[in-house]
CSV table of C-alpha atoms in Angstrom, one decimal:
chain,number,residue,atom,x,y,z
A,81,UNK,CA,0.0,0.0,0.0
A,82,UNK,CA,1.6,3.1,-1.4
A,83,UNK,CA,-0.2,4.9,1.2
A,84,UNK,CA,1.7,2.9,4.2
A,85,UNK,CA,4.8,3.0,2.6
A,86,UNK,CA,6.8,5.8,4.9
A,87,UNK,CA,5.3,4.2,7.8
A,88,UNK,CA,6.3,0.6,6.8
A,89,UNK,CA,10.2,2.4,6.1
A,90,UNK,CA,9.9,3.8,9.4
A,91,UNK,CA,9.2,1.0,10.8
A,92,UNK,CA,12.2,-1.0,9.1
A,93,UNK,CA,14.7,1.3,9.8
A,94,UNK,CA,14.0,2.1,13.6
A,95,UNK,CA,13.4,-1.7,14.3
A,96,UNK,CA,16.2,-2.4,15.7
A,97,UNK,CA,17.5,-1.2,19.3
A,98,UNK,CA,20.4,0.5,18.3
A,99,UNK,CA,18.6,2.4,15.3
A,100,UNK,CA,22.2,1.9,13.2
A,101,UNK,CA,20.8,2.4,9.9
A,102,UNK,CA,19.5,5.8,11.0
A,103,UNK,CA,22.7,6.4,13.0
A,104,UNK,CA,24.5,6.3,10.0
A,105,UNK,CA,22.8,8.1,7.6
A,106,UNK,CA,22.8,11.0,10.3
A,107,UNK,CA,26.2,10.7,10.7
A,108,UNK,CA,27.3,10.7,6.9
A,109,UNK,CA,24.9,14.0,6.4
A,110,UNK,CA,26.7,15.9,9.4
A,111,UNK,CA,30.3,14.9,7.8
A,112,UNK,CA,29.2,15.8,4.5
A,113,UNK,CA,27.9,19.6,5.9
A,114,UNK,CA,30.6,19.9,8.1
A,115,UNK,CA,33.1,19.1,4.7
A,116,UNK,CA,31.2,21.5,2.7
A,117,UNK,CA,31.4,18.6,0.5
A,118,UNK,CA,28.7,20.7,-1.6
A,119,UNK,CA,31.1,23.3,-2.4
A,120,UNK,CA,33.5,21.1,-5.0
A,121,UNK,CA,30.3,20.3,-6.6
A,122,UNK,CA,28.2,21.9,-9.6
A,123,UNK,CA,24.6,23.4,-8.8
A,124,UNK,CA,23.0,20.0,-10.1
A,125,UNK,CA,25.9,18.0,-8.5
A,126,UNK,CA,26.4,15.8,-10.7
A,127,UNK,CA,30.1,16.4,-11.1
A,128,UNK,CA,33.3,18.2,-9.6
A,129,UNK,CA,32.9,22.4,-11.0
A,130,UNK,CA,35.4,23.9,-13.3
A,131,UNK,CA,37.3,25.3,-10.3
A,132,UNK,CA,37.8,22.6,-8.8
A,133,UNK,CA,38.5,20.3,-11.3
A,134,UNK,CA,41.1,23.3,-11.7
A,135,UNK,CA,42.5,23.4,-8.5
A,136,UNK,CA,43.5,20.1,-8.2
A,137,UNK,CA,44.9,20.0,-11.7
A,138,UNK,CA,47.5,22.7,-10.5
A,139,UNK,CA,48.0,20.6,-7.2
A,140,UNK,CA,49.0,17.4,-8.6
A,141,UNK,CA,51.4,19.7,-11.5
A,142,UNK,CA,52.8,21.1,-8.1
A,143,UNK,CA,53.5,18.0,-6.2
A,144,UNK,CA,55.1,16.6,-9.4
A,145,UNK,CA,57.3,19.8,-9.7
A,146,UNK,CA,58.4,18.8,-6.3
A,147,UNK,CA,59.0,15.7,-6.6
A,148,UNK,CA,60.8,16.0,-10.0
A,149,UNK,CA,63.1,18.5,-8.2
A,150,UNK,CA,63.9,16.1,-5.1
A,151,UNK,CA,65.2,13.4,-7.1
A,152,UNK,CA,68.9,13.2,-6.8
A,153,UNK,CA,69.0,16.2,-4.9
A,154,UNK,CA,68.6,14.5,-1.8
A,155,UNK,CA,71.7,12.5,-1.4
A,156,UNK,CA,73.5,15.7,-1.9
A,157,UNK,CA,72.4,18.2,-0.2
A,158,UNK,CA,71.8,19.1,3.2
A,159,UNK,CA,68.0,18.9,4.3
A,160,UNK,CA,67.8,22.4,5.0
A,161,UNK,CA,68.9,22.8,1.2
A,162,UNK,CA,66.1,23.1,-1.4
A,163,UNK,CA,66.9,26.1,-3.4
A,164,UNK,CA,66.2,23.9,-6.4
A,165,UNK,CA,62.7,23.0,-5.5
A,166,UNK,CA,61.9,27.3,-4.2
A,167,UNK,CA,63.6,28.4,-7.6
A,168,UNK,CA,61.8,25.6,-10.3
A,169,UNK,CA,58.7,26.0,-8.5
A,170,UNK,CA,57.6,29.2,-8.0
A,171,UNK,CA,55.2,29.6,-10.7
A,172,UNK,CA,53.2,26.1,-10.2
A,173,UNK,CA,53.0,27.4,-6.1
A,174,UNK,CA,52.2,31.0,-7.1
A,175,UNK,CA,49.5,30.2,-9.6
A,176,UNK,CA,47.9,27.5,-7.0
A,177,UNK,CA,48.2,29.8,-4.5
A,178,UNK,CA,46.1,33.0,-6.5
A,179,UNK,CA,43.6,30.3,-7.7
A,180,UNK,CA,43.2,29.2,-3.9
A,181,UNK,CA,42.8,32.9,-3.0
A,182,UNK,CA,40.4,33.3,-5.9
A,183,UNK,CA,38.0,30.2,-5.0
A,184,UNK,CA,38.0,31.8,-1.5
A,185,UNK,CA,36.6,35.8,-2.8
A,186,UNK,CA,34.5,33.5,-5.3
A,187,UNK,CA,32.8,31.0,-2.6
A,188,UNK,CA,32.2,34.1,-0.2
A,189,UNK,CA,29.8,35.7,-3.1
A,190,UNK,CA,28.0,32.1,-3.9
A,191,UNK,CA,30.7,30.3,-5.9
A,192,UNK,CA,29.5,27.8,-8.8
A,193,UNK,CA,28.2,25.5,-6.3
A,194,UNK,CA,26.1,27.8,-4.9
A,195,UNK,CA,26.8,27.4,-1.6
A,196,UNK,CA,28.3,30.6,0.5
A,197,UNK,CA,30.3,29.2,2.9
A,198,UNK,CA,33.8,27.3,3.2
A,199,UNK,CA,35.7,25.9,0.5
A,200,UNK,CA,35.0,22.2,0.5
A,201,UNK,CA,37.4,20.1,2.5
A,202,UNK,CA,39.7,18.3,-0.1
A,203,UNK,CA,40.5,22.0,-1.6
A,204,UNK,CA,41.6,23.4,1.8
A,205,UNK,CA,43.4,20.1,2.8
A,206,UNK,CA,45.1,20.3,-0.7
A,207,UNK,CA,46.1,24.0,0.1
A,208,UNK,CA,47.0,23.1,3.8
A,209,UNK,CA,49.5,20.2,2.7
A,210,UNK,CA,51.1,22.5,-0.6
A,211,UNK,CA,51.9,25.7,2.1
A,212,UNK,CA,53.4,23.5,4.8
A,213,UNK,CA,55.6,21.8,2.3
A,214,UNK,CA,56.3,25.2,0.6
A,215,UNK,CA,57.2,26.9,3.7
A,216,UNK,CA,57.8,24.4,6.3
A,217,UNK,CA,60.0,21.7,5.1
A,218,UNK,CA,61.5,23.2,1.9
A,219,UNK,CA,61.8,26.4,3.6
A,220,UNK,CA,61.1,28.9,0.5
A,221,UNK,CA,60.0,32.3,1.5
A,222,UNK,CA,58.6,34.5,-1.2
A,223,UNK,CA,59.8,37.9,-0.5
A,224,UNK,CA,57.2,40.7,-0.1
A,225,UNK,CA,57.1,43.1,-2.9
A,226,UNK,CA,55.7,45.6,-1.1
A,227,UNK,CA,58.4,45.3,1.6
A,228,UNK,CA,59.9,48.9,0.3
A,229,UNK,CA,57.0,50.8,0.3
A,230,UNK,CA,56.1,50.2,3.6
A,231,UNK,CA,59.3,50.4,5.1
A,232,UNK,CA,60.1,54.4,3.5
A,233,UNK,CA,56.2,55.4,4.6
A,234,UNK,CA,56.9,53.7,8.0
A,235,UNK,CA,60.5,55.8,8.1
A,236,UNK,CA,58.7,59.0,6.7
A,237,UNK,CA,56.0,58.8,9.6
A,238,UNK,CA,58.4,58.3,12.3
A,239,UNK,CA,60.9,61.2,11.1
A,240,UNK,CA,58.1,64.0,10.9
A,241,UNK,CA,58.1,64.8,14.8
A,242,UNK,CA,61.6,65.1,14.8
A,243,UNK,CA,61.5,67.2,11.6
A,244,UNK,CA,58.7,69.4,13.4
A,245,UNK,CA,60.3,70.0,16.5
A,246,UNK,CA,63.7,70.5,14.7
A,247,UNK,CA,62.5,73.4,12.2
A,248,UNK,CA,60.3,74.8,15.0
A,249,UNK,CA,63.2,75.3,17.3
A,250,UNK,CA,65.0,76.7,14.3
A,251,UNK,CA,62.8,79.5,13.0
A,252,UNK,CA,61.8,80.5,16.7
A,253,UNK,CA,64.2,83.4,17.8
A,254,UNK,CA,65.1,82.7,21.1
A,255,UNK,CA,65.8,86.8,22.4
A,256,UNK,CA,67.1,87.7,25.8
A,257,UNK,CA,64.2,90.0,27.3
A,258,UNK,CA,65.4,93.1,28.4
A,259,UNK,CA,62.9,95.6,30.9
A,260,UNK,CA,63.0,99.1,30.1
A,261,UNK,CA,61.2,101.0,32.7
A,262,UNK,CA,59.3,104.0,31.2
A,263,UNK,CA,60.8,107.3,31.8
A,264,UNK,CA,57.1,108.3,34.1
A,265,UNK,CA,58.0,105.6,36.8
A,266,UNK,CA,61.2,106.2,37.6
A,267,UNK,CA,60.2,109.9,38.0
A,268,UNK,CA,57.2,108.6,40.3
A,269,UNK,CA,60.1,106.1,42.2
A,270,UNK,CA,62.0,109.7,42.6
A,271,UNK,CA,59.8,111.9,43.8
A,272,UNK,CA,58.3,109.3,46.5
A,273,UNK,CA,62.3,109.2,47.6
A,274,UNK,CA,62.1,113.2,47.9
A,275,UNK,CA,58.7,112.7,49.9
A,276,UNK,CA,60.4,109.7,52.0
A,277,UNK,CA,63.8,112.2,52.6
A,278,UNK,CA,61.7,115.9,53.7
A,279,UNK,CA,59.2,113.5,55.9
């Protein structure tokens, strides 16, 4: 009976004491949320989007590149060495890096999936596992190219009280004040010392 149908799933699915079916199927919905498993997907998801498919194109080139640039290198060099691996692959870090930075600005407006929220789990785990091996273990820093500019606005800022208080001591005239006594008082101071002398 087509009618008694959710009822007779109901009934099938909570029949046993533990409930496991329903257990499970709750817990593989939270995971799936909390992944923002949605996110890698199309609208209609029925496949990885463009950006994704994207992403992890440029992931996998970049672990090759680092790979590629191990080899041999290894056995003679020091661990701390990898100028090899910072200098070959730049470019593959840099451009997975600005797509990464892109998806983000992209899945805060909606994205292709739809979804506003977090990139889905695999991209950030992808980006998580490229920066520590980027910066952690092969120990390549890209240098800041703004590094110059802020450094001669920082030094600009800190010089102007010293340049104020410098060129304000210099055009003040510091002058010696000299008293002159009006002519009127000290004939006022002389005649009291006549009234002081005939009294």
């Amino acid at each position: 009976n087509s009618s008694e149908s959710h009822n007779c799933a109901k009934s099938i699915l909570t029949s046993d004491r533990l409930q496991i079916v329903v257990t499970l199927s709750e817990f593989f919905n939270e995971t799936w949320e909390a992944a923002n498993c949605a996110n890698c997907l199309t609208n209609s998801s029925e496949g990885l989007s463009n950006s994704t498919v994207e992403f992890l194109d440029l992931f996998n080139k970049s672990l090759t590149c680092f790979e590629h640039n191990l080899q041999g290198q290894t056995i003679y060099l020091s661990p701390n060495n990898y100028t090899e691996v910072c200098k070959n692959c730049n470019e593959t870090y840099r451009m997975l890096n600005d797509l990464y930075n892109n998806l983000q600005r992209m899945n805060r407006q909606g994205g292709e999936s739809g979804h506003s929220a977090h990139l889905c789990i695999d991209v950030e785990d992808a980006m998580n596992i490229t920066r520590k091996l980027w910066s952690r273990t092969f120990n390549c820093s890209v240098p800041c190219s703004d590094t110059v500019p802020v450094i001669a606005v920082s030094s600009f800022i800190l010089f102007l009280p010293i340049v104020f208080y410098l060129s304000s001591f210099l055009h003040s005239k510091q002058k010696k004040r000299i008293l002159i006594l009006p002519k009127r008082i000290q004939s006022n101071a002389s005649l009291v010392n006549i009234q002081e002398k005939y009294s």
